[in-house]
mmCIF file of C-alpha atoms in Angstrom:
data_model
loop_
_atom_site.group_PDB
_atom_site.id
_atom_site.type_symbol
_atom_site.label_atom_id
_atom_site.label_comp_id
_atom_site.label_asym_id
_atom_site.label_seq_id
_atom_site.Cartn_x
_atom_site.Cartn_y
_atom_site.Cartn_z
ATOM 1 C CA UNK F 1 87.242 198.064 -59.254
ATOM 2 C CA UNK F 2 88.346 198.991 -55.750
ATOM 3 C CA UNK F 3 92.078 199.078 -55.047
ATOM 4 C CA UNK F 4 93.504 198.578 -51.579
ATOM 5 C CA UNK F 5 96.973 198.978 -50.138
ATOM 6 C CA UNK F 6 97.665 196.552 -47.296
ATOM 7 C CA UNK F 7 100.606 197.392 -45.030
ATOM 8 C CA UNK F 8 101.508 194.530 -42.719
ATOM 9 C CA UNK F 9 104.444 192.613 -41.320
ATOM 10 C CA UNK F 10 103.764 190.867 -38.035
ATOM 11 C CA UNK F 11 100.009 190.893 -38.696
ATOM 12 C CA UNK F 12 100.119 189.303 -42.166
ATOM 13 C CA UNK F 13 98.567 186.050 -40.939
ATOM 14 C CA UNK F 14 96.179 187.757 -38.529
ATOM 15 C CA UNK F 15 92.551 186.574 -38.627
ATOM 16 C CA UNK F 16 91.519 190.237 -38.268
ATOM 17 C CA UNK F 17 93.465 191.249 -41.379
ATOM 18 C CA UNK F 18 92.033 188.332 -43.337
ATOM 19 C CA UNK F 19 88.527 189.300 -42.213
ATOM 20 C CA UNK F 20 89.072 192.951 -43.219
ATOM 21 C CA UNK F 21 90.277 191.924 -46.683
ATOM 22 C CA UNK F 22 87.372 189.529 -47.151
ATOM 23 C CA UNK F 23 84.895 192.277 -46.137
ATOM 24 C CA UNK F 24 86.264 194.533 -48.840
ATOM 25 C CA UNK F 25 86.085 191.754 -51.440
ATOM 26 C CA UNK F 26 82.395 191.266 -50.672
ATOM 27 C CA UNK F 27 81.727 194.897 -51.645
ATOM 28 C CA UNK F 28 82.801 194.239 -55.212
ATOM 29 C CA UNK F 29 85.764 193.541 -57.454
ATOM 30 C CA UNK F 30 88.947 194.379 -55.582
ATOM 31 C CA UNK F 31 92.665 194.543 -56.192
ATOM 32 C CA UNK F 32 95.099 194.317 -53.267
ATOM 33 C CA UNK F 33 98.764 195.258 -53.021
ATOM 34 C CA UNK F 34 100.788 194.163 -49.985
ATOM 35 C CA UNK F 35 103.574 196.313 -48.561
ATOM 36 C CA UNK F 36 105.820 194.686 -45.942
ATOM 37 C CA UNK F 37 107.990 197.241 -44.157
ATOM 38 C CA UNK F 38 111.428 196.284 -42.964
ATOM 39 C CA UNK F 39 111.392 195.864 -39.199
ATOM 40 C CA UNK F 40 114.231 197.882 -37.692
ATOM 41 C CA UNK F 41 112.780 197.863 -34.200
ATOM 42 C CA UNK F 42 113.809 194.390 -33.018
ATOM 43 C CA UNK F 43 116.438 194.482 -30.310
ATOM 44 C CA UNK F 44 118.919 197.223 -29.606
ATOM 45 C CA UNK F 45 120.748 196.768 -32.922
ATOM 46 C CA UNK F 46 119.732 195.673 -36.381
ATOM 47 C CA UNK F 47 121.368 194.928 -39.684
ATOM 48 C CA UNK F 48 119.818 196.440 -42.821
ATOM 49 C CA UNK F 49 120.545 193.355 -44.899
ATOM 50 C CA UNK F 50 118.958 191.073 -42.310
ATOM 51 C CA UNK F 51 115.900 193.344 -42.014
ATOM 52 C CA UNK F 52 115.402 193.274 -45.813
ATOM 53 C CA UNK F 53 115.758 189.490 -46.036
ATOM 54 C CA UNK F 54 113.316 189.017 -43.133
ATOM 55 C CA UNK F 55 110.803 191.353 -44.826
ATOM 56 C CA UNK F 56 111.130 189.466 -48.130
ATOM 57 C CA UNK F 57 110.413 186.207 -46.306
ATOM 58 C CA UNK F 58 107.353 187.755 -44.616
ATOM 59 C CA UNK F 59 106.179 189.071 -47.996
ATOM 60 C CA UNK F 60 106.398 185.589 -49.546
ATOM 61 C CA UNK F 61 104.629 184.086 -46.522
ATOM 62 C CA UNK F 62 101.899 186.719 -46.714
ATOM 63 C CA UNK F 63 101.302 186.255 -50.423
ATOM 64 C CA UNK F 64 101.129 182.469 -49.951
ATOM 65 C CA UNK F 65 98.835 182.741 -46.913
ATOM 66 C CA UNK F 66 96.393 185.075 -48.631
ATOM 67 C CA UNK F 67 96.502 183.082 -51.881
ATOM 68 C CA UNK F 68 95.586 179.971 -49.867
ATOM 69 C CA UNK F 69 92.485 181.907 -48.781
ATOM 70 C CA UNK F 70 91.605 182.781 -52.381
ATOM 71 C CA UNK F 71 93.049 186.298 -52.284
ATOM 72 C CA UNK F 72 95.546 186.891 -55.079
ATOM 73 C CA UNK F 73 97.765 189.924 -54.667
ATOM 74 C CA UNK F 74 101.131 191.386 -55.523
ATOM 75 C CA UNK F 75 103.478 192.972 -53.048
ATOM 76 C CA UNK F 76 106.800 194.526 -52.236
ATOM 77 C CA UNK F 77 109.157 195.293 -49.365
ATOM 78 C CA UNK F 78 109.364 198.887 -48.186
ATOM 79 C CA UNK F 79 112.181 200.597 -46.350
ATOM 80 C CA UNK F 80 110.956 203.090 -43.800
ATOM 81 C CA UNK F 81 113.228 205.977 -43.007
ATOM 82 C CA UNK F 82 112.635 207.205 -39.467
ATOM 83 C CA UNK F 83 113.468 210.872 -38.989
ATOM 84 C CA UNK F 84 116.222 211.624 -36.522
ATOM 85 C CA UNK F 85 115.435 213.610 -33.400
ATOM 86 C CA UNK F 86 117.312 216.585 -34.840
ATOM 87 C CA UNK F 87 115.024 216.754 -37.882
ATOM 88 C CA UNK F 88 111.796 216.772 -35.874
ATOM 89 C CA UNK F 89 109.608 219.855 -36.182
ATOM 90 C CA UNK F 90 109.550 221.912 -33.012
#
């Protein structure tokens, strides 16, 4: 069985993503796991709680959308920690 990790947020309902998943399913038995990152890049400020709730909603929408297309999968929300400018390698 092939296992795939799908990382998506804004592109969850993209026809291109659906096509890519379906291509991989045609190869053989496949298992998919969806990761939806929190989106901290909207606007000049963001609230961590709001970002997590929005990602959970997108995760549920993505699972439902893909299930409606015959693609069962599990998923989770991921928090991405962006390095600060001071921790960047020079």
